[in-house]
mmCIF file of C-alpha atoms (C1' of nucleotides) in Angstrom:
data_model
loop_
_atom_site.group_PDB
_atom_site.id
_atom_site.type_symbol
_atom_site.label_atom_id
_atom_site.label_comp_id
_atom_site.label_asym_id
_atom_site.label_seq_id
_atom_site.Cartn_x
_atom_site.Cartn_y
_atom_site.Cartn_z
ATOM 1 C CA MET A 9 -7.950 13.739 3.831
ATOM 2 C CA ASN A 10 -9.101 10.915 1.755
ATOM 3 C CA ALA A 11 -7.644 9.093 -1.147
ATOM 4 C CA ILE A 12 -8.371 10.121 -4.651
ATOM 5 C CA LYS A 13 -11.427 8.577 -6.065
ATOM 6 C CA LEU A 14 -11.947 7.001 -9.397
ATOM 7 C CA ARG A 15 -15.121 7.227 -11.347
ATOM 8 C CA ALA A 16 -14.689 4.148 -13.481
ATOM 9 C CA ALA A 17 -15.559 5.887 -16.688
ATOM 10 C CA SER A 18 -15.504 4.189 -20.053
ATOM 11 C CA ARG A 19 -13.271 6.097 -22.370
ATOM 12 C CA ALA A 20 -11.633 3.228 -24.171
ATOM 13 C CA ALA A 21 -10.232 4.709 -27.339
ATOM 14 C CA GLY A 22 -8.193 7.723 -26.417
ATOM 15 C CA PRO A 23 -8.479 11.082 -28.112
ATOM 16 C CA THR A 24 -5.604 10.624 -30.506
ATOM 17 C CA ALA A 25 -5.197 6.938 -31.258
ATOM 18 C CA ALA A 26 -3.031 6.092 -28.270
ATOM 19 C CA GLN A 27 0.095 4.062 -28.757
ATOM 20 C CA ALA A 28 -0.010 0.302 -28.553
ATOM 21 C CA ASP A 29 2.766 0.522 -26.011
ATOM 22 C CA PRO A 30 1.638 -0.724 -22.617
ATOM 23 C CA ARG A 31 3.213 2.203 -20.832
ATOM 24 C CA GLN A 32 1.736 5.071 -22.696
ATOM 25 C CA ALA A 33 4.130 7.941 -22.915
ATOM 26 C CA LEU A 34 4.630 9.087 -19.360
ATOM 27 C CA ASP A 35 5.646 12.704 -19.366
ATOM 28 C CA ARG A 36 7.303 14.585 -16.553
ATOM 29 C CA ILE A 37 4.025 15.446 -14.861
ATOM 30 C CA ASP A 38 2.753 11.878 -14.910
ATOM 31 C CA ARG A 39 5.930 10.713 -13.271
ATOM 32 C CA ALA A 40 5.645 13.423 -10.653
ATOM 33 C CA ILE A 41 2.103 12.291 -9.928
ATOM 34 C CA LEU A 42 3.162 8.677 -9.629
ATOM 35 C CA ARG A 43 6.081 9.525 -7.385
ATOM 36 C CA GLN A 44 3.784 11.425 -5.080
ATOM 37 C CA LEU A 45 1.094 8.770 -4.994
ATOM 38 C CA GLN A 46 3.655 6.085 -4.290
ATOM 39 C CA ASN A 47 4.694 8.038 -1.237
ATOM 40 C CA ASP A 48 1.280 9.130 -0.076
ATOM 41 C CA ALA A 49 -1.964 8.621 -1.903
ATOM 42 C CA SER A 50 -4.111 9.991 0.889
ATOM 43 C CA ILE A 51 -3.617 13.597 -0.121
ATOM 44 C CA SER A 52 -6.460 15.428 -1.754
ATOM 45 C CA ASN A 53 -6.541 15.985 -5.459
ATOM 46 C CA VAL A 54 -6.164 19.742 -5.080
ATOM 47 C CA ALA A 55 -3.035 19.259 -2.988
ATOM 48 C CA LEU A 56 -1.672 16.859 -5.568
ATOM 49 C CA ALA A 57 -2.506 19.297 -8.359
ATOM 50 C CA ALA A 58 -0.691 22.095 -6.588
ATOM 51 C CA ARG A 59 2.323 19.899 -6.070
ATOM 52 C CA VAL A 60 2.641 19.029 -9.735
ATOM 53 C CA LYS A 61 1.673 22.544 -10.777
ATOM 54 C CA LEU A 62 -1.549 21.724 -12.544
ATOM 55 C CA SER A 63 -5.188 22.661 -12.208
ATOM 56 C CA ALA A 64 -7.257 20.265 -10.141
ATOM 57 C CA PRO A 65 -9.413 18.919 -12.973
ATOM 58 C CA ALA A 66 -6.434 18.365 -15.239
ATOM 59 C CA CYS A 67 -4.649 16.532 -12.461
ATOM 60 C CA LEU A 68 -7.674 14.397 -11.740
ATOM 61 C CA ARG A 69 -7.975 13.471 -15.392
ATOM 62 C CA ARG A 70 -4.402 12.265 -15.418
ATOM 63 C CA VAL A 71 -4.863 10.207 -12.275
ATOM 64 C CA GLU A 72 -7.957 8.611 -13.728
ATOM 65 C CA ARG A 73 -6.136 7.825 -16.922
ATOM 66 C CA LEU A 74 -3.287 6.260 -14.982
ATOM 67 C CA LYS A 75 -5.739 4.070 -13.112
ATOM 68 C CA GLU A 76 -7.639 3.172 -16.242
ATOM 69 C CA SER A 77 -4.499 2.160 -18.043
ATOM 70 C CA GLY A 78 -3.608 -0.183 -15.203
ATOM 71 C CA LEU A 79 -0.401 1.629 -14.438
ATOM 72 C CA ILE A 80 -1.814 2.380 -11.020
ATOM 73 C CA ARG A 81 -2.891 -1.071 -9.906
ATOM 74 C CA GLY A 82 -4.654 0.203 -6.855
ATOM 75 C CA VAL A 83 -4.588 2.379 -3.802
ATOM 76 C CA VAL A 84 -4.167 0.510 -0.553
ATOM 77 C CA ALA A 85 -3.381 1.028 3.102
ATOM 78 C CA LEU A 86 -0.135 -0.472 4.331
ATOM 79 C CA ILE A 87 -0.487 -2.117 7.723
ATOM 80 C CA ASP A 88 2.336 -2.369 10.194
ATOM 81 C CA PRO A 89 2.913 -6.128 10.421
ATOM 82 C CA LYS A 90 4.211 -6.106 13.951
ATOM 83 C CA ALA A 91 1.313 -4.074 15.260
ATOM 84 C CA ALA A 92 -1.082 -6.411 13.514
ATOM 85 C CA GLY A 93 0.451 -9.498 15.031
ATOM 86 C CA ALA A 94 2.511 -10.712 12.090
ATOM 87 C CA GLY A 95 5.885 -9.502 13.163
ATOM 88 C CA MET A 96 7.861 -12.459 11.913
ATOM 89 C CA LEU A 97 9.015 -12.718 8.329
ATOM 90 C CA VAL A 98 10.460 -15.838 6.790
ATOM 91 C CA ILE A 99 11.925 -16.319 3.352
ATOM 92 C CA ILE A 100 11.600 -19.822 2.032
ATOM 93 C CA GLY A 101 13.416 -21.539 -0.792
ATOM 94 C CA VAL A 102 11.553 -24.469 -2.286
ATOM 95 C CA VAL A 103 12.767 -27.317 -4.466
ATOM 96 C CA LEU A 104 10.207 -29.499 -6.182
ATOM 97 C CA ASP A 105 10.429 -33.227 -6.764
ATOM 98 C CA ARG A 106 9.881 -33.079 -10.463
ATOM 99 C CA SER A 107 10.049 -30.247 -12.947
ATOM 100 C CA THR A 108 6.833 -30.928 -14.823
ATOM 101 C CA PRO A 109 4.201 -28.347 -15.749
ATOM 102 C CA GLU A 110 1.627 -30.194 -13.668
ATOM 103 C CA SER A 111 3.911 -30.223 -10.690
ATOM 104 C CA PHE A 112 4.512 -26.495 -10.922
ATOM 105 C CA ALA A 113 0.874 -25.656 -11.423
ATOM 106 C CA GLU A 114 -0.213 -27.741 -8.501
ATOM 107 C CA PHE A 115 2.351 -26.221 -6.208
ATOM 108 C CA GLU A 116 1.521 -22.669 -7.216
ATOM 109 C CA LYS A 117 -2.151 -23.174 -6.632
ATOM 110 C CA ALA A 118 -1.534 -24.487 -3.137
ATOM 111 C CA ALA A 119 1.177 -21.986 -2.241
ATOM 112 C CA GLN A 120 -1.108 -19.034 -2.742
ATOM 113 C CA LYS A 121 -3.435 -20.365 -0.110
ATOM 114 C CA VAL A 122 -0.815 -20.538 2.608
ATOM 115 C CA PRO A 123 -1.935 -18.024 5.215
ATOM 116 C CA GLY A 124 0.457 -15.125 5.479
ATOM 117 C CA CYS A 125 2.150 -15.858 2.168
ATOM 118 C CA MET A 126 3.109 -12.457 0.813
ATOM 119 C CA GLU A 127 5.180 -13.404 -2.197
ATOM 120 C CA CYS A 128 5.803 -16.478 -4.298
ATOM 121 C CA HIS A 129 8.038 -16.473 -7.339
ATOM 122 C CA VAL A 130 9.601 -18.928 -9.738
ATOM 123 C CA VAL A 131 13.335 -18.373 -9.760
ATOM 124 C CA THR A 132 16.462 -19.559 -11.485
ATOM 125 C CA GLY A 133 19.232 -21.255 -9.569
ATOM 126 C CA GLU A 134 19.284 -23.851 -6.884
ATOM 127 C CA PHE A 135 15.651 -23.303 -5.911
ATOM 128 C CA ASP A 136 12.464 -23.570 -7.878
ATOM 129 C CA TYR A 137 10.522 -21.062 -5.781
ATOM 130 C CA PHE A 138 11.074 -18.354 -3.282
ATOM 131 C CA MET A 139 8.247 -17.520 -0.930
ATOM 132 C CA THR A 140 7.988 -14.935 1.811
ATOM 133 C CA ILE A 141 5.648 -15.630 4.660
ATOM 134 C CA ARG A 142 4.462 -13.396 7.467
ATOM 135 C CA THR A 143 3.504 -14.968 10.712
ATOM 136 C CA ARG A 144 3.197 -14.083 14.354
ATOM 137 C CA ASP A 145 6.242 -15.651 15.974
ATOM 138 C CA SER A 146 8.491 -18.654 15.769
ATOM 139 C CA ASP A 147 5.875 -20.854 17.396
ATOM 140 C CA SER A 148 3.261 -20.036 14.826
ATOM 141 C CA PHE A 149 5.818 -20.425 12.072
ATOM 142 C CA ASN A 150 6.818 -23.826 13.307
ATOM 143 C CA ARG A 151 3.203 -24.813 13.288
ATOM 144 C CA LEU A 152 2.788 -23.495 9.772
ATOM 145 C CA HIS A 153 5.940 -25.267 8.721
ATOM 146 C CA ALA A 154 4.949 -28.603 10.169
ATOM 147 C CA GLU A 155 1.295 -28.512 9.202
ATOM 148 C CA GLN A 156 1.264 -26.783 5.853
ATOM 149 C CA LEU A 157 4.576 -26.070 4.170
ATOM 150 C CA LEU A 158 5.852 -29.616 4.414
ATOM 151 C CA TYR A 159 2.629 -30.816 2.835
ATOM 152 C CA LEU A 160 2.688 -28.534 -0.170
ATOM 153 C CA PRO A 161 2.360 -30.772 -3.247
ATOM 154 C CA GLY A 162 5.512 -31.983 -4.947
ATOM 155 C CA VAL A 163 7.960 -30.474 -2.490
ATOM 156 C CA ARG A 164 11.327 -32.144 -2.210
ATOM 157 C CA GLN A 165 13.055 -29.652 0.028
ATOM 158 C CA ILE A 166 12.252 -26.511 1.943
ATOM 159 C CA ARG A 167 14.898 -24.212 3.298
ATOM 160 C CA SER A 168 13.841 -21.462 5.656
ATOM 161 C CA PHE A 169 15.676 -18.187 6.118
ATOM 162 C CA MET A 170 14.292 -16.388 9.100
ATOM 163 C CA VAL A 171 14.433 -12.639 8.895
ATOM 164 C CA LEU A 172 16.264 -11.217 11.897
ATOM 165 C CA LYS A 173 15.996 -7.570 10.902
ATOM 166 C CA GLU A 174 14.069 -5.809 8.199
ATOM 167 C CA ILE A 175 16.356 -3.183 6.765
ATOM 168 C CA LEU A 176 14.173 -2.010 3.921
ATOM 169 C CA SER A 177 10.725 -2.891 2.691
ATOM 170 C CA THR A 178 9.140 -0.578 0.187
ATOM 171 C CA THR A 179 6.488 -0.681 -2.492
ATOM 172 C CA LYS A 180 7.843 2.176 -4.553
ATOM 173 C CA PHE A 181 10.495 2.237 -7.198
ATOM 174 C CA PRO A 182 12.092 4.987 -9.237
ATOM 175 C CA LEU A 183 10.336 6.286 -12.292
ATOM 176 C CA MET B 1037 -5.711 22.298 7.677
ATOM 177 C CA ASN B 1038 -6.546 18.790 8.697
ATOM 178 C CA ALA B 1039 -4.670 18.687 11.939
ATOM 179 C CA ILE B 1040 -5.463 15.340 13.375
ATOM 180 C CA LYS B 1041 -5.758 15.330 17.089
ATOM 181 C CA LEU B 1042 -4.232 12.571 19.033
ATOM 182 C CA ARG B 1043 -5.957 11.289 22.054
ATOM 183 C CA ALA B 1044 -2.926 9.759 23.726
ATOM 184 C CA ALA B 1045 -3.837 6.121 23.726
ATOM 185 C CA SER B 1046 -4.783 5.873 27.349
ATOM 186 C CA ARG B 1047 -7.461 3.293 27.107
ATOM 187 C CA ALA B 1048 -5.541 0.432 28.629
ATOM 188 C CA ALA B 1049 -8.337 -1.195 30.559
ATOM 189 C CA GLY B 1050 -10.789 -1.411 27.709
ATOM 190 C CA PRO B 1051 -14.362 -2.542 27.746
ATOM 191 C CA THR B 1052 -13.642 -6.196 28.329
ATOM 192 C CA ALA B 1053 -10.199 -6.729 29.795
ATOM 193 C CA ALA B 1054 -8.112 -5.922 26.755
ATOM 194 C CA GLN B 1055 -5.014 -7.929 26.001
ATOM 195 C CA ALA B 1056 -1.630 -6.622 27.115
ATOM 196 C CA ASP B 1057 -0.690 -7.230 23.516
ATOM 197 C CA PRO B 1058 1.149 -4.419 21.741
ATOM 198 C CA ARG B 1059 -1.567 -4.376 19.118
ATOM 199 C CA GLN B 1060 -4.108 -2.526 21.099
ATOM 200 C CA ALA B 1061 -7.414 -4.236 21.196
ATOM 201 C CA LEU B 1062 -8.636 -4.267 17.644
ATOM 202 C CA ASP B 1063 -12.313 -4.943 17.744
ATOM 203 C CA ARG B 1064 -14.363 -6.437 14.964
ATOM 204 C CA ILE B 1065 -15.035 -3.096 13.334
ATOM 205 C CA ASP B 1066 -11.400 -2.039 13.296
ATOM 206 C CA ARG B 1067 -10.447 -5.263 11.612
ATOM 207 C CA ALA B 1068 -13.199 -4.787 9.056
ATOM 208 C CA ILE B 1069 -11.889 -1.320 8.320
ATOM 209 C CA LEU B 1070 -8.345 -2.583 7.940
ATOM 210 C CA ARG B 1071 -9.397 -5.434 5.714
ATOM 211 C CA GLN B 1072 -11.219 -3.029 3.443
ATOM 212 C CA LEU B 1073 -8.427 -0.479 3.311
ATOM 213 C CA GLN B 1074 -5.884 -3.165 2.552
ATOM 214 C CA ASN B 1075 -7.925 -4.102 -0.472
ATOM 215 C CA ASP B 1076 -8.904 -0.633 -1.602
ATOM 216 C CA ALA B 1077 -8.224 2.580 0.243
ATOM 217 C CA SER B 1078 -9.588 4.795 -2.510
ATOM 218 C CA ILE B 1079 -13.180 4.455 -1.409
ATOM 219 C CA SER B 1080 -14.838 7.399 0.257
ATOM 220 C CA ASN B 1081 -15.267 7.524 3.980
ATOM 221 C CA VAL B 1082 -19.030 7.357 3.692
ATOM 222 C CA ALA B 1083 -18.771 4.205 1.615
ATOM 223 C CA LEU B 1084 -16.396 2.718 4.135
ATOM 224 C CA ALA B 1085 -18.689 3.700 6.978
ATOM 225 C CA ALA B 1086 -21.640 2.033 5.281
ATOM 226 C CA ARG B 1087 -19.618 -1.105 4.725
ATOM 227 C CA VAL B 1088 -18.665 -1.452 8.354
ATOM 228 C CA LYS B 1089 -22.089 -0.297 9.523
ATOM 229 C CA LEU B 1090 -21.050 2.881 11.257
ATOM 230 C CA SER B 1091 -21.777 6.565 10.911
ATOM 231 C CA ALA B 1092 -19.327 8.561 8.828
ATOM 232 C CA PRO B 1093 -17.805 10.571 11.681
ATOM 233 C CA ALA B 1094 -17.345 7.522 13.867
ATOM 234 C CA CYS B 1095 -15.711 5.669 11.014
ATOM 235 C CA LEU B 1096 -13.422 8.568 10.243
ATOM 236 C CA ARG B 1097 -12.341 8.804 13.848
ATOM 237 C CA ARG B 1098 -11.383 5.154 13.854
ATOM 238 C CA VAL B 1099 -9.376 5.501 10.675
ATOM 239 C CA GLU B 1100 -7.562 8.497 12.090
ATOM 240 C CA ARG B 1101 -6.817 6.620 15.267
ATOM 241 C CA LEU B 1102 -5.460 3.699 13.276
ATOM 242 C CA LYS B 1103 -3.188 6.046 11.378
ATOM 243 C CA GLU B 1104 -2.071 7.867 14.487
ATOM 244 C CA SER B 1105 -1.258 4.664 16.272
ATOM 245 C CA GLY B 1106 0.956 3.652 13.382
ATOM 246 C CA LEU B 1107 -1.035 0.558 12.636
ATOM 247 C CA ILE B 1108 -1.787 2.052 9.245
ATOM 248 C CA ARG B 1109 1.675 2.998 8.090
ATOM 249 C CA GLY B 1110 0.415 4.846 5.078
ATOM 250 C CA VAL B 1111 -1.852 4.906 2.083
ATOM 251 C CA VAL B 1112 -0.056 4.462 -1.194
ATOM 252 C CA ALA B 1113 -0.660 3.782 -4.854
ATOM 253 C CA LEU B 1114 0.688 0.503 -6.162
ATOM 254 C CA ILE B 1115 2.309 0.867 -9.557
ATOM 255 C CA ASP B 1116 2.436 -1.927 -12.091
ATOM 256 C CA PRO B 1117 6.165 -2.602 -12.370
ATOM 257 C CA LYS B 1118 6.063 -3.870 -15.903
ATOM 258 C CA ALA B 1119 4.106 -0.906 -17.172
ATOM 259 C CA ALA B 1120 6.522 1.422 -15.426
ATOM 260 C CA GLY B 1121 9.563 -0.179 -16.995
ATOM 261 C CA ALA B 1122 10.751 -2.274 -14.082
ATOM 262 C CA GLY B 1123 9.470 -5.623 -15.176
ATOM 263 C CA MET B 1124 12.402 -7.670 -13.971
ATOM 264 C CA LEU B 1125 12.686 -8.875 -10.406
ATOM 265 C CA VAL B 1126 15.806 -10.397 -8.924
ATOM 266 C CA ILE B 1127 16.310 -11.915 -5.504
ATOM 267 C CA ILE B 1128 19.828 -11.658 -4.215
ATOM 268 C CA GLY B 1129 21.554 -13.542 -1.449
ATOM 269 C CA VAL B 1130 24.544 -11.744 0.044
ATOM 270 C CA VAL B 1131 27.388 -13.027 2.176
ATOM 271 C CA LEU B 1132 29.639 -10.528 3.899
ATOM 272 C CA ASP B 1133 33.369 -10.792 4.413
ATOM 273 C CA ARG B 1134 33.268 -10.270 8.144
ATOM 274 C CA SER B 1135 30.464 -10.436 10.654
ATOM 275 C CA THR B 1136 31.229 -7.275 12.577
ATOM 276 C CA PRO B 1137 28.695 -4.625 13.567
ATOM 277 C CA GLU B 1138 30.534 -2.026 11.486
ATOM 278 C CA SER B 1139 30.503 -4.283 8.477
ATOM 279 C CA PHE B 1140 26.773 -4.835 8.755
ATOM 280 C CA ALA B 1141 26.005 -1.184 9.304
ATOM 281 C CA GLU B 1142 28.068 -0.090 6.352
ATOM 282 C CA PHE B 1143 26.494 -2.614 4.070
ATOM 283 C CA GLU B 1144 22.965 -1.738 5.127
ATOM 284 C CA LYS B 1145 23.524 1.922 4.584
ATOM 285 C CA ALA B 1146 24.777 1.341 1.063
ATOM 286 C CA ALA B 1147 22.229 -1.324 0.155
ATOM 287 C CA GLN B 1148 19.311 1.004 0.738
ATOM 288 C CA LYS B 1149 20.654 3.327 -1.889
ATOM 289 C CA VAL B 1150 20.755 0.747 -4.628
ATOM 290 C CA PRO B 1151 18.228 1.937 -7.198
ATOM 291 C CA GLY B 1152 15.291 -0.417 -7.482
ATOM 292 C CA CYS B 1153 16.033 -2.160 -4.183
ATOM 293 C CA MET B 1154 12.643 -3.086 -2.815
ATOM 294 C CA GLU B 1155 13.588 -5.220 0.156
ATOM 295 C CA CYS B 1156 16.668 -5.904 2.216
ATOM 296 C CA HIS B 1157 16.662 -8.172 5.226
ATOM 297 C CA VAL B 1158 19.115 -9.799 7.583
ATOM 298 C CA VAL B 1159 18.505 -13.532 7.566
ATOM 299 C CA THR B 1160 19.635 -16.690 9.243
ATOM 300 C CA GLY B 1161 21.286 -19.449 7.275
ATOM 301 C CA GLU B 1162 23.857 -19.513 4.536
ATOM 302 C CA PHE B 1163 23.352 -15.866 3.628
ATOM 303 C CA ASP B 1164 23.693 -12.694 5.640
ATOM 304 C CA TYR B 1165 21.184 -10.706 3.603
ATOM 305 C CA PHE B 1166 18.442 -11.182 1.126
ATOM 306 C CA MET B 1167 17.615 -8.321 -1.182
ATOM 307 C CA THR B 1168 15.014 -7.986 -3.905
ATOM 308 C CA ILE B 1169 15.705 -5.605 -6.728
ATOM 309 C CA ARG B 1170 13.463 -4.353 -9.497
ATOM 310 C CA THR B 1171 14.996 -3.364 -12.755
ATOM 311 C CA ARG B 1172 14.071 -2.997 -16.382
ATOM 312 C CA ASP B 1173 15.574 -6.047 -18.056
ATOM 313 C CA SER B 1174 18.562 -8.367 -17.909
ATOM 314 C CA ASP B 1175 20.792 -5.765 -19.511
ATOM 315 C CA SER B 1176 20.045 -3.165 -16.918
ATOM 316 C CA PHE B 1177 20.430 -5.758 -14.197
ATOM 317 C CA ASN B 1178 23.800 -6.806 -15.483
ATOM 318 C CA ARG B 1179 24.854 -3.183 -15.440
ATOM 319 C CA LEU B 1180 23.571 -2.791 -11.890
ATOM 320 C CA HIS B 1181 25.307 -6.002 -10.897
ATOM 321 C CA ALA B 1182 28.636 -5.027 -12.373
ATOM 322 C CA GLU B 1183 28.615 -1.395 -11.363
ATOM 323 C CA GLN B 1184 26.935 -1.380 -7.973
ATOM 324 C CA LEU B 1185 26.182 -4.698 -6.350
ATOM 325 C CA LEU B 1186 29.716 -6.022 -6.635
ATOM 326 C CA TYR B 1187 30.969 -2.844 -5.020
ATOM 327 C CA LEU B 1188 28.726 -2.911 -2.012
ATOM 328 C CA PRO B 1189 30.991 -2.652 1.034
ATOM 329 C CA GLY B 1190 32.170 -5.826 2.692
ATOM 330 C CA VAL B 1191 30.608 -8.238 0.235
ATOM 331 C CA ARG B 1192 32.206 -11.624 -0.112
ATOM 332 C CA GLN B 1193 29.669 -13.289 -2.337
ATOM 333 C CA ILE B 1194 26.514 -12.402 -4.206
ATOM 334 C CA ARG B 1195 24.165 -14.997 -5.573
ATOM 335 C CA SER B 1196 21.380 -13.868 -7.887
ATOM 336 C CA PHE B 1197 18.079 -15.655 -8.333
ATOM 337 C CA MET B 1198 16.261 -14.187 -11.279
ATOM 338 C CA VAL B 1199 12.498 -14.282 -11.020
ATOM 339 C CA LEU B 1200 11.009 -16.032 -14.028
ATOM 340 C CA LYS B 1201 7.386 -15.737 -12.996
ATOM 341 C CA GLU B 1202 5.693 -13.796 -10.248
ATOM 342 C CA ILE B 1203 3.040 -16.044 -8.808
ATOM 343 C CA LEU B 1204 1.917 -13.897 -5.928
ATOM 344 C CA SER B 1205 2.856 -10.477 -4.646
ATOM 345 C CA THR B 1206 0.601 -8.881 -2.104
ATOM 346 C CA THR B 1207 0.783 -6.256 0.604
ATOM 347 C CA LYS B 1208 -2.078 -7.534 2.686
ATOM 348 C CA PHE B 1209 -2.181 -10.185 5.301
ATOM 349 C CA PRO B 1210 -4.966 -11.707 7.351
ATOM 350 C CA LEU B 1211 -6.186 -9.957 10.473
ATOM 351 C "C1'" DC C 238 -15.198 6.884 25.911
ATOM 352 C "C1'" DT C 239 -17.799 6.259 21.955
ATOM 353 C "C1'" DT C 240 -21.630 7.165 18.919
ATOM 354 C "C1'" DG C 241 -24.755 9.729 15.858
ATOM 355 C "C1'" DA C 242 -27.125 14.046 13.873
ATOM 356 C "C1'" DA C 243 -26.795 18.475 12.019
ATOM 357 C "C1'" DA C 244 -24.130 22.360 10.049
ATOM 358 C "C1'" DT C 245 -20.187 24.185 7.752
ATOM 359 C "C1'" DA C 246 -16.085 24.167 4.670
ATOM 360 C "C1'" DC C 247 -13.857 21.881 1.329
ATOM 361 C "C1'" DT C 248 -13.468 18.789 -2.412
ATOM 362 C "C1'" DA C 249 -14.518 15.986 -6.370
ATOM 363 C "C1'" DC C 250 -16.643 16.253 -10.468
ATOM 364 C "C1'" DT C 251 -19.082 18.057 -14.759
ATOM 365 C "C1'" DA C 252 -19.878 21.088 -17.753
ATOM 366 C "C1'" DC C 253 -17.846 24.621 -21.062
ATOM 367 C "C1'" DG C 254 -14.462 27.954 -23.044
ATOM 368 C "C1'" DC D 1191 -5.526 22.668 -20.268
ATOM 369 C "C1'" DG D 1192 -8.099 26.055 -17.412
ATOM 370 C "C1'" DT D 1193 -12.494 28.395 -15.297
ATOM 371 C "C1'" DA D 1194 -16.750 28.264 -13.236
ATOM 372 C "C1'" DG D 1195 -20.533 25.991 -11.194
ATOM 373 C "C1'" DT D 1196 -22.881 22.026 -8.889
ATOM 374 C "C1'" DA D 1197 -23.146 17.962 -6.131
ATOM 375 C "C1'" DG D 1198 -21.210 15.365 -2.747
ATOM 376 C "C1'" DT D 1199 -17.952 14.644 0.845
ATOM 377 C "C1'" DA D 1200 -14.981 15.425 4.779
ATOM 378 C "C1'" DT D 1201 -14.795 17.569 9.046
ATOM 379 C "C1'" DT D 1202 -16.291 20.086 13.143
ATOM 380 C "C1'" DT D 1203 -19.654 20.901 16.732
ATOM 381 C "C1'" DC D 1204 -22.675 19.277 19.826
ATOM 382 C "C1'" DA D 1205 -25.873 16.312 22.235
ATOM 383 C "C1'" DA D 1206 -26.639 11.675 24.078
ATOM 384 C "C1'" DG D 1207 -25.873 6.524 25.276
#
DNA sequence: CTTGAAATACTACTACG
DNA sequence: CGTAGTAGTATTTCAAG
């Protein structure tokens, strides 16, 4: 009951001069494999092969190719945040003082080091950045807010949206 | 085939006065396992056991227990959005018409069905909900916006923040 | 209650057709 | 892509701290 393994083989140039397209021609079976692995990657390769109606070696070859190509970025365990003591989620909108490349670069470098920071994105609109941060409770968030967020470089304003209820949080999207 | 047996977690009074904390007494080895599996869950159990300095069966039992307890919610493959044709990310703030339980429930039910919706959360502040949506490009987002988002039940206002650059996006947090 | 060692069953993996 | 064979692993059983 273990995840599918990858023997990092070196088969750079494909058999038939693969396309320059980053996503290389996903057929129906590849998509079925990806859908399954997005839901549960802990199934054995033989079970996966049966599900997509393929022989085990052929299935394994496809999975390896999908990992090699970078389409599968990795296989990871998802931890329940609450059970792990990070049950609070906060979404933060950030406005910087100045809109210079240096200012952005400096902020981004520091933002990634904020403990519990799950996401950080440059956005259009009234904010420069949106960040999502996981922390234990409101006390620990207040501490984080006072000791770290307010001292992020070049920050003019921080607006916090505390998450009251997580309706949906998924890592998989339609293929 | 691999029927995992559950030893009903009746180990309240652990070895050294465990915390009453809902996260049940993760010792150093459990945390090491979780840290590893958050980074890469595709390694074999023997490799994991060696890394945490445990025998293979003992390690496997711990992993099973962590899955049973729900602390490991699942093991999944992470797909590269861009390579899979969902390279655009949009964060959406939603304000509802009325703040009634029915209104919230109806919206939540519909929001989860929006294709590409990755996250949806109730938040404090000037919005009722934040959603993040993955889609192919601005065209497909405009279509989604015009055909689905504007018709979500009970919506008064939708404000879209398009993500220009993804600085950080992770599924793992410190333990 | 947990660990570790040995034995079995299954799987990944590597040929080759 | 599929079949067959080998090597390695997961998984159970059992004994012991």
